[in-house]
mmCIF file of C-alpha atoms and ligand atoms in Angstrom:
data_model
loop_
_atom_site.group_PDB
_atom_site.id
_atom_site.type_symbol
_atom_site.label_atom_id
_atom_site.label_comp_id
_atom_site.label_asym_id
_atom_site.label_seq_id
_atom_site.Cartn_x
_atom_site.Cartn_y
_atom_site.Cartn_z
ATOM 1 C CA MET A 1 194.125 -116.792 60.636
ATOM 2 C CA LEU A 2 192.948 -115.659 57.191
ATOM 3 C CA SER A 3 190.472 -118.027 55.580
ATOM 4 C CA LEU A 4 189.757 -117.874 52.027
ATOM 5 C CA PRO A 5 187.806 -116.997 50.073
ATOM 6 C CA ILE A 6 187.024 -113.550 51.837
ATOM 7 C CA TYR A 7 183.474 -112.220 51.699
ATOM 8 C CA MET A 8 183.640 -108.425 50.905
ATOM 9 C CA ASP A 9 180.184 -108.086 49.447
ATOM 10 C CA HIS A 10 177.946 -107.291 52.503
ATOM 11 C CA HIS A 11 175.530 -104.741 50.463
ATOM 12 C CA ALA A 12 174.421 -108.177 48.858
ATOM 13 C CA THR A 13 173.583 -110.176 51.912
ATOM 14 C CA THR A 14 175.542 -110.540 55.277
ATOM 15 C CA PRO A 15 176.047 -113.929 57.370
ATOM 16 C CA VAL A 16 173.549 -114.410 60.182
ATOM 17 C CA ASP A 17 175.082 -113.468 63.338
ATOM 18 C CA PRO A 18 175.142 -116.687 65.653
ATOM 19 C CA ARG A 19 173.362 -115.012 68.481
ATOM 20 C CA VAL A 20 170.616 -114.400 65.947
ATOM 21 C CA VAL A 21 170.571 -118.111 64.885
ATOM 22 C CA ALA A 22 170.426 -118.930 68.778
ATOM 23 C CA ALA A 23 167.665 -116.662 69.344
ATOM 24 C CA MET A 24 165.571 -118.098 66.203
ATOM 25 C CA LEU A 25 166.025 -121.967 66.951
ATOM 26 C CA PRO A 26 163.591 -122.676 69.658
ATOM 27 C CA PHE A 27 160.648 -121.195 67.302
ATOM 28 C CA PHE A 28 161.371 -123.853 64.670
ATOM 29 C CA THR A 29 160.854 -126.740 67.363
ATOM 30 C CA ASP A 30 159.455 -125.744 70.540
ATOM 31 C CA THR A 31 157.826 -122.690 70.341
ATOM 32 C CA PHE A 32 156.387 -123.374 67.059
ATOM 33 C CA GLY A 33 152.624 -121.999 67.624
ATOM 34 C CA ASN A 34 150.812 -119.749 65.313
ATOM 35 C CA PRO A 35 150.599 -116.167 67.003
ATOM 36 C CA SER A 36 147.055 -115.702 65.660
ATOM 37 C CA SER A 37 146.003 -119.095 67.547
ATOM 38 C CA ARG A 38 144.280 -117.378 70.466
ATOM 39 C CA GLN A 39 142.967 -120.241 72.480
ATOM 40 C CA HIS A 40 146.300 -121.951 73.644
ATOM 41 C CA THR A 41 149.518 -121.336 75.215
ATOM 42 C CA PHE A 42 151.306 -122.374 71.912
ATOM 43 C CA GLY A 43 149.764 -119.395 70.059
ATOM 44 C CA TRP A 44 150.359 -117.044 73.173
ATOM 45 C CA ALA A 45 154.115 -117.904 73.401
ATOM 46 C CA ALA A 46 154.546 -117.304 69.650
ATOM 47 C CA ARG A 47 152.361 -114.119 69.853
ATOM 48 C CA ASP A 48 154.649 -112.779 72.857
ATOM 49 C CA ALA A 49 157.888 -113.519 70.710
ATOM 50 C CA VAL A 50 156.414 -111.231 67.762
ATOM 51 C CA ALA A 51 155.584 -108.680 70.115
ATOM 52 C CA ALA A 52 159.021 -108.599 71.569
ATOM 53 C CA ALA A 53 160.570 -108.682 67.974
ATOM 54 C CA ARG A 54 158.117 -105.738 66.996
ATOM 55 C CA ARG A 55 159.509 -103.785 69.880
ATOM 56 C CA GLN A 56 163.065 -104.568 69.018
ATOM 57 C CA VAL A 57 162.676 -103.361 65.561
ATOM 58 C CA ALA A 58 160.878 -100.243 66.522
ATOM 59 C CA ASP A 59 163.383 -99.297 69.101
ATOM 60 C CA LEU A 60 166.339 -99.555 66.349
ATOM 61 C CA ILE A 61 164.474 -97.083 64.199
ATOM 62 C CA GLY A 62 162.873 -94.567 66.731
ATOM 63 C CA ALA A 63 159.115 -95.948 65.860
ATOM 64 C CA ASP A 64 156.328 -97.274 67.876
ATOM 65 C CA PRO A 65 155.768 -100.803 67.849
ATOM 66 C CA ARG A 66 152.344 -100.542 66.315
ATOM 67 C CA GLU A 67 154.015 -98.832 63.168
ATOM 68 C CA ILE A 68 156.044 -102.041 62.343
ATOM 69 C CA HIS A 69 154.457 -104.321 60.011
ATOM 70 C CA PHE A 70 156.422 -107.277 58.998
ATOM 71 C CA THR A 71 157.202 -108.537 55.397
ATOM 72 C CA SER A 72 159.086 -110.903 53.466
ATOM 73 C CA GLY A 73 162.051 -108.319 52.943
ATOM 74 C CA ALA A 74 162.677 -104.660 51.604
ATOM 75 C CA THR A 75 161.384 -105.782 48.012
ATOM 76 C CA GLU A 76 157.961 -106.490 49.334
ATOM 77 C CA SER A 77 158.308 -103.244 51.826
ATOM 78 C CA ASP A 78 159.172 -100.975 48.901
ATOM 79 C CA ASN A 79 156.133 -102.602 46.626
ATOM 80 C CA LEU A 80 153.772 -102.337 49.450
ATOM 81 C CA ALA A 81 154.830 -98.594 49.999
ATOM 82 C CA VAL A 82 154.866 -97.502 46.407
ATOM 83 C CA ARG A 83 152.047 -99.583 45.046
ATOM 84 C CA GLY A 84 150.071 -99.492 47.952
ATOM 85 C CA VAL A 85 149.879 -95.797 48.589
ATOM 86 C CA ALA A 86 149.324 -95.047 44.708
ATOM 87 C CA THR A 87 146.692 -97.422 44.507
ATOM 88 C CA ALA A 88 144.979 -96.958 48.084
ATOM 89 C CA GLU A 89 142.890 -93.985 46.618
ATOM 90 C CA PRO A 90 142.390 -94.246 42.792
ATOM 91 C CA ARG A 91 142.685 -90.577 41.516
ATOM 92 C CA ARG A 92 143.019 -89.165 38.388
ATOM 93 C CA GLN A 93 146.578 -87.338 37.428
ATOM 94 C CA LEU A 94 148.059 -89.291 40.471
ATOM 95 C CA HIS A 95 151.646 -88.369 40.488
ATOM 96 C CA VAL A 96 154.945 -90.021 42.198
ATOM 97 C CA VAL A 97 158.535 -88.529 42.435
ATOM 98 C CA THR A 98 161.466 -90.890 43.026
ATOM 99 C CA MET A 99 164.918 -90.963 41.851
ATOM 100 C CA THR A 100 166.962 -92.831 38.650
ATOM 101 C CA THR A 101 169.374 -94.371 41.567
ATOM 102 C CA GLU A 102 166.515 -96.227 43.427
ATOM 103 C CA HIS A 103 166.732 -99.838 43.789
ATOM 104 C CA HIS A 104 164.880 -101.907 41.380
ATOM 105 C CA ALA A 105 162.396 -102.726 44.036
ATOM 106 C CA VAL A 106 161.415 -99.198 44.100
ATOM 107 C CA LEU A 107 162.048 -98.604 40.201
ATOM 108 C CA ASP A 108 159.890 -101.506 38.876
ATOM 109 C CA PRO A 109 156.812 -100.783 40.958
ATOM 110 C CA CYS A 110 157.106 -97.327 39.723
ATOM 111 C CA ARG A 111 157.259 -98.426 35.941
ATOM 112 C CA ARG A 112 154.323 -100.693 36.555
ATOM 113 C CA LEU A 113 152.252 -97.732 37.968
ATOM 114 C CA GLU A 114 153.141 -95.692 34.749
ATOM 115 C CA ARG A 115 151.798 -98.533 32.603
ATOM 116 C CA GLU A 116 148.586 -97.888 34.551
ATOM 117 C CA GLY A 117 148.396 -94.367 34.067
ATOM 118 C CA VAL A 118 150.327 -92.985 37.033
ATOM 119 C CA GLU A 119 152.779 -90.215 36.179
ATOM 120 C CA VAL A 120 156.043 -90.815 37.855
ATOM 121 C CA GLY A 121 159.160 -88.261 37.892
ATOM 122 C CA TYR A 122 162.443 -89.651 38.058
ATOM 123 C CA VAL A 123 165.184 -87.150 39.559
ATOM 124 C CA LYS A 124 168.696 -87.548 38.678
ATOM 125 C CA PRO A 125 171.254 -87.245 41.280
ATOM 126 C CA ARG A 126 174.407 -84.803 41.310
ATOM 127 C CA ARG A 127 177.776 -86.486 40.219
ATOM 128 C CA ASP A 128 178.622 -87.482 43.833
ATOM 129 C CA GLY A 129 175.266 -89.346 43.751
ATOM 130 C CA ILE A 130 173.432 -87.224 46.189
ATOM 131 C CA CYS A 131 170.109 -85.555 44.937
ATOM 132 C CA ASN A 132 169.792 -81.829 44.649
ATOM 133 C CA VAL A 133 166.899 -81.053 46.969
ATOM 134 C CA ALA A 134 165.879 -78.096 44.710
ATOM 135 C CA ASP A 135 165.234 -80.915 42.065
ATOM 136 C CA ILE A 136 163.001 -82.735 44.392
ATOM 137 C CA GLU A 137 161.220 -79.616 45.020
ATOM 138 C CA ARG A 138 160.807 -78.866 41.186
ATOM 139 C CA ALA A 139 159.346 -82.329 40.648
ATOM 140 C CA LEU A 140 156.532 -81.962 43.148
ATOM 141 C CA ARG A 141 153.378 -80.961 41.439
ATOM 142 C CA PRO A 142 149.765 -80.467 42.917
ATOM 143 C CA GLY A 143 148.803 -83.841 42.284
ATOM 144 C CA THR A 144 151.975 -85.685 44.056
ATOM 145 C CA ARG A 145 150.947 -88.151 46.358
ATOM 146 C CA LEU A 146 154.391 -89.896 47.117
ATOM 147 C CA VAL A 147 158.005 -89.243 46.943
ATOM 148 C CA SER A 148 160.076 -92.306 47.294
ATOM 149 C CA VAL A 149 164.015 -91.760 47.777
ATOM 150 C CA MET A 150 166.449 -94.390 49.548
ATOM 151 C CA THR A 151 168.291 -93.441 52.743
ATOM 152 C CA ALA A 152 171.400 -95.159 51.590
ATOM 153 C CA ASN A 153 172.345 -96.641 48.090
ATOM 154 C CA ASN A 154 173.314 -100.332 47.563
ATOM 155 C CA GLU A 155 176.123 -99.596 45.140
ATOM 156 C CA ILE A 156 177.867 -96.711 45.740
ATOM 157 C CA GLY A 157 176.755 -96.022 49.512
ATOM 158 C CA VAL A 158 175.853 -92.591 49.323
ATOM 159 C CA LEU A 159 173.345 -90.979 52.003
ATOM 160 C CA GLN A 160 170.517 -88.823 50.982
ATOM 161 C CA PRO A 161 169.175 -86.138 52.592
ATOM 162 C CA ILE A 162 165.894 -87.478 53.947
ATOM 163 C CA ALA A 163 165.152 -84.966 56.679
ATOM 164 C CA GLU A 164 165.604 -81.934 53.983
ATOM 165 C CA ILE A 165 163.471 -83.805 51.452
ATOM 166 C CA ALA A 166 160.648 -84.559 54.532
ATOM 167 C CA ALA A 167 160.905 -80.649 55.083
ATOM 168 C CA LEU A 168 159.446 -80.043 51.557
ATOM 169 C CA THR A 169 157.090 -82.940 51.584
ATOM 170 C CA ARG A 170 155.381 -82.658 54.967
ATOM 171 C CA PRO A 171 153.918 -79.282 54.560
ATOM 172 C CA ARG A 172 152.847 -80.046 51.353
ATOM 173 C CA GLY A 173 150.676 -83.544 52.565
ATOM 174 C CA VAL A 174 152.893 -85.435 50.297
ATOM 175 C CA LEU A 175 153.796 -88.800 51.687
ATOM 176 C CA LEU A 176 157.648 -89.601 51.864
ATOM 177 C CA HIS A 177 158.955 -93.300 51.684
ATOM 178 C CA THR A 178 162.382 -94.273 52.017
ATOM 179 C CA ASP A 179 163.954 -97.789 51.451
ATOM 180 C CA ALA A 180 166.377 -97.971 54.159
ATOM 181 C CA ALA A 181 167.532 -101.529 53.599
ATOM 182 C CA GLN A 182 171.076 -100.606 53.461
ATOM 183 C CA ALA A 183 171.053 -98.109 56.395
ATOM 184 C CA VAL A 184 169.072 -99.398 59.229
ATOM 185 C CA GLY A 185 171.682 -100.987 61.647
ATOM 186 C CA LYS A 186 174.558 -99.163 60.019
ATOM 187 C CA VAL A 187 173.849 -95.601 60.529
ATOM 188 C CA PRO A 188 171.660 -93.995 63.466
ATOM 189 C CA ILE A 189 168.083 -93.952 61.820
ATOM 190 C CA ASP A 190 165.225 -92.150 63.622
ATOM 191 C CA VAL A 191 162.077 -91.976 61.617
ATOM 192 C CA GLY A 192 161.061 -89.213 63.835
ATOM 193 C CA ALA A 193 163.920 -86.957 62.869
ATOM 194 C CA LEU A 194 163.901 -88.107 59.234
ATOM 195 C CA GLY A 195 160.582 -87.267 59.016
ATOM 196 C CA VAL A 196 159.423 -90.005 56.934
ATOM 197 C CA ASP A 197 155.879 -91.520 56.804
ATOM 198 C CA LEU A 198 157.052 -95.088 55.401
ATOM 199 C CA LEU A 199 160.475 -96.955 55.612
ATOM 200 C CA SER A 200 161.596 -100.350 54.346
ATOM 201 C CA LEU A 201 163.934 -102.483 56.003
ATOM 202 C CA THR A 202 165.480 -106.156 55.634
ATOM 203 C CA ALA A 203 166.857 -108.371 58.131
ATOM 204 C CA HIS A 204 169.579 -109.978 55.738
ATOM 205 C CA LYS A 205 171.444 -106.831 55.359
ATOM 206 C CA MET A 206 172.055 -106.444 59.123
ATOM 207 C CA CYS A 207 173.004 -109.996 59.987
ATOM 208 C CA GLY A 208 169.574 -111.561 60.308
ATOM 209 C CA PRO A 209 168.008 -114.179 58.160
ATOM 210 C CA LYS A 210 166.782 -113.733 54.467
ATOM 211 C CA GLY A 211 163.125 -113.434 53.798
ATOM 212 C CA ILE A 212 162.019 -111.394 56.725
ATOM 213 C CA GLY A 213 161.744 -107.682 56.751
ATOM 214 C CA ALA A 214 159.429 -104.655 57.524
ATOM 215 C CA LEU A 215 157.569 -101.710 56.519
ATOM 216 C CA TYR A 216 157.297 -98.625 59.030
ATOM 217 C CA VAL A 217 153.959 -96.729 58.626
ATOM 218 C CA ARG A 218 153.537 -93.915 60.351
ATOM 219 C CA ARG A 219 150.535 -93.607 62.880
ATOM 220 C CA CYS A 220 148.518 -90.753 62.183
ATOM 221 C CA ARG A 221 144.562 -89.662 62.061
ATOM 222 C CA PRO A 222 142.947 -90.854 59.678
ATOM 223 C CA ARG A 223 145.115 -93.807 59.193
ATOM 224 C CA LEU A 224 147.460 -93.461 56.196
ATOM 225 C CA ALA A 225 145.700 -95.117 53.582
ATOM 226 C CA ILE A 226 147.642 -98.137 51.904
ATOM 227 C CA ALA A 227 146.162 -100.792 49.800
ATOM 228 C CA PRO A 228 147.540 -104.208 50.705
ATOM 229 C CA LEU A 229 149.303 -106.345 47.891
ATOM 230 C CA PHE A 230 147.221 -109.236 48.763
ATOM 231 C CA ASP A 231 144.181 -110.451 50.576
ATOM 232 C CA GLY A 232 143.941 -113.214 53.346
ATOM 233 C CA GLY A 233 143.704 -113.143 56.899
ATOM 234 C CA GLY A 234 144.336 -109.534 57.618
ATOM 235 C CA HIS A 235 147.496 -109.998 59.537
ATOM 236 C CA GLU A 236 149.579 -106.791 60.279
ATOM 237 C CA GLN A 237 146.537 -104.690 60.749
ATOM 238 C CA GLY A 238 145.339 -105.641 57.310
ATOM 239 C CA LEU A 239 148.256 -104.577 55.437
ATOM 240 C CA ARG A 240 150.001 -108.094 54.967
ATOM 241 C CA SER A 241 147.982 -111.174 55.086
ATOM 242 C CA GLY A 242 149.565 -114.499 55.991
ATOM 243 C CA THR A 243 150.919 -116.518 58.636
ATOM 244 C CA LEU A 244 153.665 -114.586 60.546
ATOM 245 C CA ASN A 245 157.110 -116.262 59.792
ATOM 246 C CA VAL A 246 157.685 -116.401 63.558
ATOM 247 C CA PRO A 247 161.558 -117.535 63.580
ATOM 248 C CA GLY A 248 162.255 -115.104 60.944
ATOM 249 C CA ILE A 249 160.656 -112.262 63.129
ATOM 250 C CA VAL A 250 162.343 -113.297 66.073
ATOM 251 C CA GLY A 251 165.514 -113.374 63.922
ATOM 252 C CA LEU A 252 165.115 -109.788 62.850
ATOM 253 C CA GLY A 253 164.337 -108.657 66.358
ATOM 254 C CA ALA A 254 167.428 -110.190 67.449
ATOM 255 C CA ALA A 255 169.564 -108.914 64.797
ATOM 256 C CA ALA A 256 168.056 -105.138 65.473
ATOM 257 C CA ALA A 257 168.721 -105.311 69.132
ATOM 258 C CA ILE A 258 172.370 -106.192 68.252
ATOM 259 C CA CYS A 259 172.706 -103.431 65.935
ATOM 260 C CA ARG A 260 171.226 -101.071 68.220
ATOM 261 C CA ASP A 261 173.607 -102.103 70.954
ATOM 262 C CA GLU A 262 177.049 -102.138 68.672
ATOM 263 C CA LEU A 263 176.075 -99.648 66.132
ATOM 264 C CA ALA A 264 178.476 -96.840 67.044
ATOM 265 C CA PRO A 265 181.830 -98.821 67.847
ATOM 266 C CA GLU A 266 180.970 -101.220 65.040
ATOM 267 C CA ALA A 267 180.530 -98.097 62.337
ATOM 268 C CA ARG A 268 183.570 -96.648 63.695
ATOM 269 C CA ARG A 269 185.426 -99.903 63.296
ATOM 270 C CA VAL A 270 184.390 -100.751 59.913
ATOM 271 C CA GLY A 271 184.540 -97.296 58.649
ATOM 272 C CA ALA A 272 188.302 -97.340 59.623
ATOM 273 C CA LEU A 273 188.896 -100.664 57.823
ATOM 274 C CA ARG A 274 187.102 -99.358 54.734
ATOM 275 C CA ASN A 275 189.384 -96.182 55.030
ATOM 276 C CA ARG A 276 192.446 -98.649 55.429
ATOM 277 C CA LEU A 277 191.275 -100.244 52.116
ATOM 278 C CA LEU A 278 190.948 -97.008 49.994
ATOM 279 C CA ASP A 279 194.292 -95.784 51.586
ATOM 280 C CA GLY A 280 196.116 -99.026 50.513
ATOM 281 C CA LEU A 281 194.717 -99.008 47.107
ATOM 282 C CA ARG A 282 195.687 -95.591 46.680
ATOM 283 C CA ALA A 283 199.346 -96.110 47.671
ATOM 284 C CA ARG A 284 199.853 -98.794 45.387
ATOM 285 C CA LEU A 285 197.924 -97.673 42.381
ATOM 286 C CA ASP A 286 197.374 -94.329 40.640
ATOM 287 C CA GLY A 287 194.157 -93.973 38.722
ATOM 288 C CA VAL A 288 191.665 -94.876 41.455
ATOM 289 C CA THR A 289 188.425 -92.884 41.470
ATOM 290 C CA VAL A 290 185.817 -93.233 44.416
ATOM 291 C CA ASN A 291 182.105 -93.138 42.898
ATOM 292 C CA GLY A 292 179.747 -91.226 44.899
ATOM 293 C CA SER A 293 180.410 -88.778 47.740
ATOM 294 C CA PRO A 294 183.423 -89.537 50.287
ATOM 295 C CA GLU A 295 181.847 -87.874 53.145
ATOM 296 C CA ALA A 296 178.046 -88.665 52.930
ATOM 297 C CA ARG A 297 178.463 -92.166 52.784
ATOM 298 C CA LEU A 298 177.746 -95.600 54.574
ATOM 299 C CA PRO A 299 180.954 -96.436 56.740
ATOM 300 C CA HIS A 300 181.196 -100.001 55.299
ATOM 301 C CA ASN A 301 181.030 -99.012 51.362
ATOM 302 C CA LEU A 302 183.652 -98.425 49.115
ATOM 303 C CA ASN A 303 183.025 -98.259 45.589
ATOM 304 C CA VAL A 304 185.928 -97.382 43.123
ATOM 305 C CA SER A 305 186.687 -97.242 39.409
ATOM 306 C CA PHE A 306 190.221 -98.079 37.921
ATOM 307 C CA ASP A 307 191.582 -96.299 35.062
ATOM 308 C CA GLY A 308 192.818 -97.967 32.243
ATOM 309 C CA LEU A 309 191.159 -101.380 32.316
ATOM 310 C CA GLU A 310 188.756 -103.675 30.423
ATOM 311 C CA GLY A 311 186.566 -104.337 33.418
ATOM 312 C CA GLU A 312 185.258 -107.917 32.663
ATOM 313 C CA SER A 313 188.818 -109.432 33.673
ATOM 314 C CA LEU A 314 188.791 -107.898 36.930
ATOM 315 C CA LEU A 315 186.405 -110.346 38.817
ATOM 316 C CA VAL A 316 187.730 -113.375 36.902
ATOM 317 C CA GLY A 317 191.025 -112.459 38.481
ATOM 318 C CA LEU A 318 189.472 -111.939 42.234
ATOM 319 C CA ASP A 319 188.924 -115.668 42.582
ATOM 320 C CA ASP A 320 189.142 -115.821 46.136
ATOM 321 C CA VAL A 321 187.848 -112.329 47.096
ATOM 322 C CA ALA A 322 183.923 -112.041 46.718
ATOM 323 C CA VAL A 323 183.090 -108.550 45.536
ATOM 324 C CA SER A 324 180.604 -106.916 43.181
ATOM 325 C CA SER A 325 181.707 -105.279 39.964
ATOM 326 C CA GLY A 326 179.913 -102.167 38.247
ATOM 327 C CA ALA A 327 178.439 -104.224 35.819
ATOM 328 C CA ALA A 328 175.853 -107.051 35.668
ATOM 329 C CA CYS A 329 178.029 -110.099 34.721
ATOM 330 C CA THR A 330 175.236 -112.279 33.491
ATOM 331 C CA SER A 331 175.453 -111.107 30.001
ATOM 332 C CA VAL A 332 178.361 -111.275 27.459
ATOM 333 C CA ASN A 333 178.458 -107.703 27.115
ATOM 334 C CA PRO A 334 177.878 -106.573 30.727
ATOM 335 C CA GLU A 335 175.595 -103.627 31.081
ATOM 336 C CA PRO A 336 176.898 -101.036 33.246
ATOM 337 C CA SER A 337 174.957 -100.529 36.621
ATOM 338 C CA HIS A 338 172.149 -97.721 36.148
ATOM 339 C CA VAL A 339 173.374 -95.826 39.257
ATOM 340 C CA LEU A 340 176.962 -95.487 38.004
ATOM 341 C CA ARG A 341 175.512 -94.286 34.631
ATOM 342 C CA ALA A 342 173.285 -91.815 36.524
ATOM 343 C CA ILE A 343 176.207 -90.272 38.217
ATOM 344 C CA GLY A 344 177.959 -90.126 34.889
ATOM 345 C CA VAL A 345 180.671 -92.678 35.157
ATOM 346 C CA PRO A 346 181.687 -93.460 31.420
ATOM 347 C CA ASP A 347 180.506 -97.340 30.437
ATOM 348 C CA GLN A 348 184.247 -98.405 30.059
ATOM 349 C CA LEU A 349 185.098 -96.979 33.678
ATOM 350 C CA ALA A 350 181.791 -98.609 35.244
ATOM 351 C CA ARG A 351 182.900 -101.884 33.950
ATOM 352 C CA ALA A 352 186.208 -101.437 35.604
ATOM 353 C CA SER A 353 184.509 -100.724 38.970
ATOM 354 C CA LEU A 354 184.303 -102.626 42.202
ATOM 355 C CA ARG A 355 182.147 -102.306 45.085
ATOM 356 C CA PHE A 356 183.491 -103.575 48.466
ATOM 357 C CA GLY A 357 181.109 -104.023 51.312
ATOM 358 C CA LEU A 358 182.490 -104.471 54.579
ATOM 359 C CA GLY A 359 180.781 -106.189 57.625
ATOM 360 C CA ARG A 360 180.883 -107.590 60.931
ATOM 361 C CA THR A 361 183.036 -110.220 60.352
ATOM 362 C CA THR A 362 185.473 -108.353 58.158
ATOM 363 C CA THR A 363 189.259 -108.146 59.699
ATOM 364 C CA GLU A 364 192.232 -106.003 59.258
ATOM 365 C CA ALA A 365 194.213 -109.001 57.826
ATOM 366 C CA GLU A 366 191.115 -109.650 55.293
ATOM 367 C CA VAL A 367 191.462 -106.040 54.167
ATOM 368 C CA ASP A 368 195.354 -106.215 53.805
ATOM 369 C CA TYR A 369 194.801 -109.380 51.532
ATOM 370 C CA VAL A 370 192.185 -107.623 49.489
ATOM 371 C CA ILE A 371 194.537 -104.611 49.018
ATOM 372 C CA GLU A 372 197.445 -106.620 47.637
ATOM 373 C CA LYS A 373 195.224 -109.168 45.509
ATOM 374 C CA VAL A 374 193.203 -105.955 43.954
ATOM 375 C CA SER A 375 196.534 -103.807 43.426
ATOM 376 C CA SER A 376 198.629 -106.848 42.069
ATOM 377 C CA LEU A 377 195.779 -107.660 39.617
ATOM 378 C CA VAL A 378 195.069 -104.052 38.524
ATOM 379 C CA THR A 379 198.927 -103.651 37.858
ATOM 380 C CA ARG A 380 198.924 -107.000 35.653
ATOM 381 C CA LEU A 381 195.910 -106.224 33.759
ATOM 382 C CA ARG A 382 197.049 -102.598 32.929
ATOM 383 C CA GLU A 383 200.031 -103.935 31.499
ATOM 384 C CA LEU A 384 198.257 -106.351 29.480
ATOM 385 C CA SER A 385 195.707 -103.912 28.441
ATOM 386 C CA PRO A 386 195.890 -102.957 24.674
ATOM 387 C CA ALA A 387 195.470 -98.969 25.874
ATOM 388 C CA ALA A 388 198.818 -99.754 28.113
ATOM 389 C CA GLY A 389 200.847 -98.244 25.314
ATOM 390 C CA ALA A 390 198.981 -94.970 25.398
ATOM 391 C CA ARG A 391 199.119 -94.474 29.180
HETATM 392 C C1 LIG B 1 168.683 -105.465 49.337
HETATM 393 C C2 LIG B 1 168.118 -104.366 49.165
HETATM 394 C C3 LIG B 1 166.547 -104.709 48.602
HETATM 395 C C4 LIG B 1 166.064 -105.849 48.671
HETATM 396 O O1 LIG B 1 165.636 -106.297 49.866
HETATM 397 P P1 LIG B 1 165.213 -107.695 50.064
HETATM 398 O O2 LIG B 1 165.123 -108.048 51.505
HETATM 399 O O3 LIG B 1 166.321 -108.835 49.623
HETATM 400 O O4 LIG B 1 164.090 -108.129 49.073
HETATM 401 C C5 LIG B 1 166.111 -103.307 48.552
HETATM 402 N N1 LIG B 1 166.536 -102.041 48.740
HETATM 403 C C6 LIG B 1 167.800 -102.068 48.741
HETATM 404 C C7 LIG B 1 168.425 -100.742 48.995
HETATM 405 C C8 LIG B 1 168.716 -103.261 49.081
HETATM 406 O O5 LIG B 1 169.939 -103.079 49.257
#
């Protein structure tokens, strides 16, 4: 049975898996202790649960549990990585390299660093959204301390060649951070194989709860220098003070364990549904362009532009399908996304773009409904469009 509205915006957030909710519930009421309470069983039980979750998260990304630091999500992890590394060893002429297509959780801390005198190089992607590794190499300087490039883009789903970038940064002693919020749990991630020093992840993009995430920090000697964002009780090895969000951490751990168990078959299932969606749209419409590389891409992402449309009317017509458009619809004149602009999509086409994010609950019936809904809407809008006569 098809139930409306249909949620196809899993890059924004995901529903919490009922198995995750079940794992979390006891930690609100029965096992409510503070893991920092070292003198009684309430504290010990919470501490053990946190340790188990830390291992579950570490196992999903091939890390050691001691390398996992819990935060409030990927925004905090990104800020901690970028700002923490850049401010840990105040030096003049500090230099950071990132990309123009990063999430604002990386771009905005970089902008703030620039106001404080740090120099930041912004590398542009190719037209398929992927970076030219040679461009990253050209952006490096003797004073470069950190490179931050996301594993998977949240709008167009493209996967960046992180291991190739690590092959440039590692021998030069430059730290490599990756925002893997969209990739973890969806495609295999192994921090060792990627060669990254820091990695951000968040629970609510992988069927876990909101407000909990982690920063992986590679263990090395001497310890990687990172300044915490705030001071306090020195939790999480001094990197993130504040009483641990035990139910959230347990939820993140459970979500990670489920993703690990189900990753390969689920990626195949969702990837086939995504291909069915694209094929269905193309069978009914011409002028459908996929934004971003079709190959190096998350299995659950589809970002397409429709020729011959005024974009604003697209989302209005999709009243029972939750997707995102290629423009911020908060303003009267929507600003096209910085990612679509960076890969050279003209503003008009960016406004006529949709991002589909499939997920664990997505069914074939939902995909078929969305194909019909979107293709009939686009056909109708094209007939109404003032440009229709010219087509
Ligand atoms: C969702 C997302 C974030 C922000 O994560 P929160 O946990 O919501 O703070 C950061 N980066 C990327 C790529 C994302 O998709």
